[in-house]
One Martini backbone bead per residue (centre of mass of N, CA, C, O) as a GRO file, in nm:
protein
  234
    1MET     BB    1  13.721  14.161   7.627
    2THR     BB    2  13.920  14.029   7.834
    3ARG     BB    3  14.164  14.193   7.727
    4ASN     BB    4  14.058  14.469   7.811
    5LEU     BB    5  14.026  14.422   8.110
    6THR     BB    6  14.316  14.352   8.160
    7ALA     BB    7  14.439  14.617   8.063
    8ASP     BB    8  14.279  14.805   8.259
    9LEU     BB    9  14.388  14.679   8.528
   10ALA     BB   10  14.686  14.704   8.470
   11ALA     BB   11  14.689  15.007   8.432
   12ASP     BB   12  14.580  15.086   8.718
   13LEU     BB   13  14.818  14.952   8.878
   14ARG     BB   14  15.051  15.074   8.737
   15ASN     BB   15  14.989  15.370   8.816
   16ARG     BB   16  15.002  15.332   9.123
   17ILE     BB   17  15.298  15.241   9.131
   18VAL     BB   18  15.437  15.478   8.974
   19ASP     BB   19  15.285  15.709   9.162
   20GLY     BB   20  15.293  15.578   9.477
   21VAL     BB   21  15.028  15.459   9.593
   22ILE     BB   22  15.204  15.206   9.557
   23GLN     BB   23  15.457  15.087   9.731
   24PRO     BB   24  15.723  14.947   9.770
   25GLY     BB   25  15.625  14.646   9.940
   26GLU     BB   26  15.336  14.655   9.894
   27LYS     BB   27  15.019  14.537   9.906
   28LEU     BB   28  14.786  14.437   9.708
   29PRO     BB   29  14.498  14.387   9.640
   30SER     BB   30  14.299  14.154   9.642
   31GLU     BB   31  14.127  13.951   9.439
   32ASN     BB   32  13.851  14.003   9.561
   33THR     BB   33  13.870  14.309   9.553
   34LEU     BB   34  13.914  14.341   9.247
   35ILE     BB   35  13.658  14.198   9.161
   36SER     BB   36  13.464  14.397   9.299
   37ASP     BB   37  13.575  14.681   9.198
   38PHE     BB   38  13.580  14.584   8.866
   39GLY     BB   39  13.390  14.346   8.766
   40VAL     BB   40  13.560  14.081   8.756
   41SER     BB   41  13.743  13.806   8.701
   42ARG     BB   42  13.988  13.594   8.805
   43THR     BB   43  14.124  13.575   8.540
   44VAL     BB   44  14.181  13.873   8.497
   45VAL     BB   45  14.346  13.932   8.743
   46ARG     BB   46  14.567  13.723   8.679
   47ALA     BB   47  14.651  13.846   8.404
   48ALA     BB   48  14.734  14.117   8.512
   49LEU     BB   49  14.954  14.020   8.717
   50THR     BB   50  15.128  13.876   8.505
   51ARG     BB   51  15.198  14.141   8.341
   52LEU     BB   52  15.341  14.282   8.577
   53GLN     BB   53  15.550  14.066   8.632
   54ALA     BB   54  15.686  14.106   8.339
   55GLU     BB   55  15.751  14.424   8.418
   56GLY     BB   56  15.862  14.425   8.730
   57LEU     BB   57  15.610  14.531   8.942
   58VAL     BB   58  15.548  14.233   9.040
   59GLU     BB   59  15.519  14.013   9.326
   60THR     BB   60  15.419  13.671   9.374
   61GLU     BB   61  15.291  13.488   9.666
   62ARG     BB   62  15.200  13.211   9.774
   63GLY     BB   63  14.957  13.296  10.025
   64ARG     BB   64  15.016  13.631  10.023
   65GLY     BB   65  15.045  13.771   9.741
   66SER     BB   66  15.090  14.098   9.614
   67PHE     BB   67  15.383  14.293   9.519
   68ALA     BB   68  15.548  14.579   9.501
   69LEU     BB   69  15.797  14.717   9.302
   70THR     BB   70  16.044  14.883   9.159
   71PRO     BB   71  16.010  15.124   8.945
   72PRO     BB   72  16.088  15.279   8.681
   73ALA     BB   73  16.295  15.540   8.580
   74ASP     BB   74  16.129  15.803   8.355
   75ARG     BB   75  16.181  16.074   8.456
   76PRO     BB   76  16.238  16.403   8.393
   77SER     BB   77  16.428  16.656   8.436
   78GLU     BB   78  16.532  16.965   8.415
   79GLY     BB   79  16.716  16.937   8.124
   80VAL     BB   80  16.722  16.616   8.216
   81GLY     BB   81  16.797  16.301   8.132
   82ILE     BB   82  16.659  15.999   8.258
   83ARG     BB   83  16.729  15.695   8.280
   84PRO     BB   84  16.610  15.400   8.267
   85VAL     BB   85  16.522  15.154   8.524
   86ALA     BB   86  16.448  14.820   8.391
   87THR     BB   87  16.715  14.646   8.441
   88MET     BB   88  16.969  14.486   8.570
   89GLU     BB   89  17.186  14.646   8.415
   90ASP     BB   90  17.083  14.926   8.495
   91ARG     BB   91  17.129  14.870   8.813
   92LEU     BB   92  17.435  14.828   8.790
   93HIS     BB   93  17.507  15.102   8.673
   94LEU     BB   94  17.396  15.266   8.897
   95LEU     BB   95  17.568  15.159   9.125
   96ALA     BB   96  17.837  15.245   8.996
   97PHE     BB   97  17.769  15.544   9.000
   98ARG     BB   98  17.723  15.573   9.307
   99MET     BB   99  17.996  15.500   9.397
  100GLY     BB  100  18.135  15.754   9.280
  101VAL     BB  101  17.952  15.971   9.416
  102GLU     BB  102  17.909  15.857   9.729
  103THR     BB  103  18.211  15.840   9.810
  104GLU     BB  104  18.270  16.140   9.804
  105ALA     BB  105  18.037  16.249   9.970
  106ALA     BB  106  18.140  16.106  10.235
  107ALA     BB  107  18.413  16.252  10.255
  108LEU     BB  108  18.295  16.535  10.270
  109ALA     BB  109  18.126  16.496  10.518
  110ALA     BB  110  18.359  16.440  10.713
  111ARG     BB  111  18.463  16.747  10.661
  112ASN     BB  112  18.162  16.931  10.662
  113ARG     BB  113  17.987  16.860  10.886
  114THR     BB  114  17.738  16.929  11.091
  115ASP     BB  115  17.556  16.887  11.362
  116ARG     BB  116  17.287  16.881  11.233
  117GLN     BB  117  17.355  16.669  11.012
  118LEU     BB  118  17.437  16.449  11.203
  119ARG     BB  119  17.149  16.424  11.327
  120ALA     BB  120  17.011  16.348  11.062
  121LEU     BB  121  17.170  16.083  11.014
  122GLY     BB  122  17.081  15.953  11.289
  123THR     BB  123  16.774  15.956  11.221
  124ALA     BB  124  16.794  15.793  10.949
  125LEU     BB  125  16.917  15.541  11.088
  126ASP     BB  126  16.689  15.482  11.287
  127THR     BB  127  16.453  15.462  11.085
  128PHE     BB  128  16.574  15.223  10.931
  129THR     BB  129  16.605  15.020  11.180
  130GLU     BB  130  16.279  15.035  11.237
  131SER     BB  131  16.195  14.904  10.933
  132SER     BB  132  16.171  14.622  10.991
  133GLY     BB  133  15.918  14.452  10.794
  134HIS     BB  134  15.898  14.740  10.606
  135PRO     BB  135  15.978  14.784  10.287
  136ALA     BB  136  15.863  15.074  10.228
  137ARG     BB  137  16.004  15.210  10.470
  138ALA     BB  138  16.294  15.120  10.412
  139MET     BB  139  16.334  15.248  10.140
  140LYS     BB  140  16.295  15.535  10.231
  141ALA     BB  141  16.508  15.539  10.457
  142ASP     BB  142  16.746  15.476  10.272
  143PHE     BB  143  16.730  15.730  10.098
  144GLU     BB  144  16.755  15.935  10.339
  145PHE     BB  145  17.036  15.861  10.426
  146HIS     BB  146  17.178  15.932  10.139
  147ARG     BB  147  17.085  16.231  10.157
  148ALA     BB  148  17.228  16.304  10.413
  149VAL     BB  149  17.505  16.266  10.310
  150ALA     BB  150  17.489  16.473  10.078
  151ALA     BB  151  17.424  16.718  10.251
  152ALA     BB  152  17.693  16.697  10.427
  153SER     BB  153  17.900  16.773  10.198
  154GLY     BB  154  17.821  17.085  10.098
  155ASN     BB  155  17.724  16.993   9.810
  156PRO     BB  156  17.445  17.046   9.619
  157TYR     BB  157  17.493  16.839   9.373
  158TYR     BB  158  17.454  16.580   9.529
  159SER     BB  159  17.165  16.634   9.608
  160ASP     BB  160  17.053  16.671   9.320
  161CYS     BB  161  17.126  16.387   9.211
  162LEU     BB  162  16.941  16.226   9.401
  163ALA     BB  163  16.683  16.363   9.353
  164ALA     BB  164  16.676  16.275   9.043
  165LEU     BB  165  16.676  15.973   9.095
  166GLY     BB  166  16.545  15.888   9.354
  167GLN     BB  167  16.405  15.616   9.514
  168THR     BB  168  16.477  15.418   9.271
  169MET     BB  169  16.777  15.367   9.347
  170ILE     BB  170  16.643  15.169   9.539
  171ALA     BB  171  16.642  14.852   9.574
  172MET     BB  172  16.407  14.568   9.570
  173PRO     BB  173  16.438  14.297   9.719
  174ARG     BB  174  16.268  13.996   9.682
  175THR     BB  175  16.354  13.865   9.961
  176ARG     BB  176  16.155  14.057  10.136
  177LEU     BB  177  15.886  13.880  10.008
  178MET     BB  178  15.960  13.586  10.079
  179THR     BB  179  15.871  13.292  10.157
  180GLY     BB  180  16.129  13.156  10.362
  181ALA     BB  181  16.325  13.445  10.366
  182GLU     BB  182  16.322  13.602  10.635
  183HIS     BB  183  16.605  13.538  10.745
  184TYR     BB  184  16.765  13.630  10.496
  185ALA     BB  185  16.656  13.922  10.501
  186ARG     BB  186  16.747  14.000  10.782
  187ASP     BB  187  17.041  13.970  10.734
  188HIS     BB  188  17.056  14.189  10.527
  189PHE     BB  189  16.943  14.419  10.701
  190ASP     BB  190  17.149  14.413  10.924
  191GLN     BB  191  17.394  14.475  10.739
  192VAL     BB  192  17.302  14.748  10.648
  193VAL     BB  193  17.300  14.884  10.917
  194LEU     BB  194  17.599  14.849  10.963
  195GLU     BB  195  17.691  15.008  10.714
  196HIS     BB  196  17.559  15.269  10.794
  197ARG     BB  197  17.702  15.303  11.058
  198SER     BB  198  17.989  15.318  10.945
  199ILE     BB  199  17.932  15.587  10.794
  200ARG     BB  200  17.847  15.760  11.034
  201ASP     BB  201  18.091  15.727  11.206
  202ALA     BB  202  18.311  15.842  11.015
  203ILE     BB  203  18.172  16.115  10.989
  204ALA     BB  204  18.186  16.180  11.301
  205ASP     BB  205  18.514  16.147  11.298
  206GLY     BB  206  18.633  16.280  11.026
  207ASP     BB  207  18.688  16.030  10.829
  208ASP     BB  208  18.724  16.029  10.496
  209ALA     BB  209  18.841  15.751  10.418
  210ALA     BB  210  18.640  15.575  10.588
  211ALA     BB  211  18.391  15.678  10.451
  212ALA     BB  212  18.452  15.594  10.161
  213ALA     BB  213  18.485  15.299  10.221
  214ALA     BB  214  18.200  15.241  10.355
  215MET     BB  215  18.048  15.322  10.090
  216ARG     BB  216  18.184  15.121   9.888
  217THR     BB  217  18.102  14.869  10.047
  218HIS     BB  218  17.804  14.904  10.048
  219LEU     BB  219  17.762  14.923   9.732
  220ALA     BB  220  17.898  14.649   9.667
  221ASN     BB  221  17.696  14.478   9.850
  222SER     BB  222  17.445  14.574   9.690
  223ARG     BB  223  17.517  14.446   9.430
  224ARG     BB  224  17.551  14.153   9.531
  225ARG     BB  225  17.258  14.130   9.643
  226PHE     BB  226  17.100  14.195   9.379
  227LYS     BB  227  17.226  13.954   9.215
  228ALA     BB  228  17.118  13.733   9.404
  229SER     BB  229  16.807  13.816   9.388
  230ALA     BB  230  16.785  13.803   9.059
  231ARG     BB  231  16.842  13.508   9.063
  232PRO     BB  232  16.733  13.241   8.955
  233SER     BB  233  16.571  12.969   9.058
  234ALA     BB  234  16.595  12.615   9.043
   0.00000   0.00000   0.00000
């Protein structure tokens, strides 16, 4: 009976995370709330959260609660199969793919962007800069910045590619959620802001080589940061 209750609760929370009702970085309902809402014991709640942790959907921090992580991308687009992004290896492959695609998109954006697209890129950068301390907002704003670069390329296939990958292409570093890592996470966030600004500035200057280099550096650093955040602590 307990096993069924655990599975039911885990399924409900899993669906909320995958469907985006609970966004990456957002805090899950407290144990007491889940106990009250589902009429289950604390043991059931903790077992369900443990199951979601094992699936990579939840990170629990003692004294702070449980937070949603980036769910795997398993939805197909029309006529195109999108590979799941469920493991660290998948994420690294995705970052390598993005490096090839988005580096060229940034170069094209430097050559082809319109004034309106440049303003949209600046707005996306400002929104991301203001999202510090709000992981769910930061993830969405990060994605919108990259979409703005793709749109500025003038080639709709770049925009279509990023739209197919969806917001899941942005990794949610666990360091953003960890107690005692606030300064570490803030340093990372500030660095990403600088990298985004370098990309925007090169596009604004019409310097395609600098824009490509800035995007490649940003994604290479993203890969390094992801590997560091995914490394188990001693």
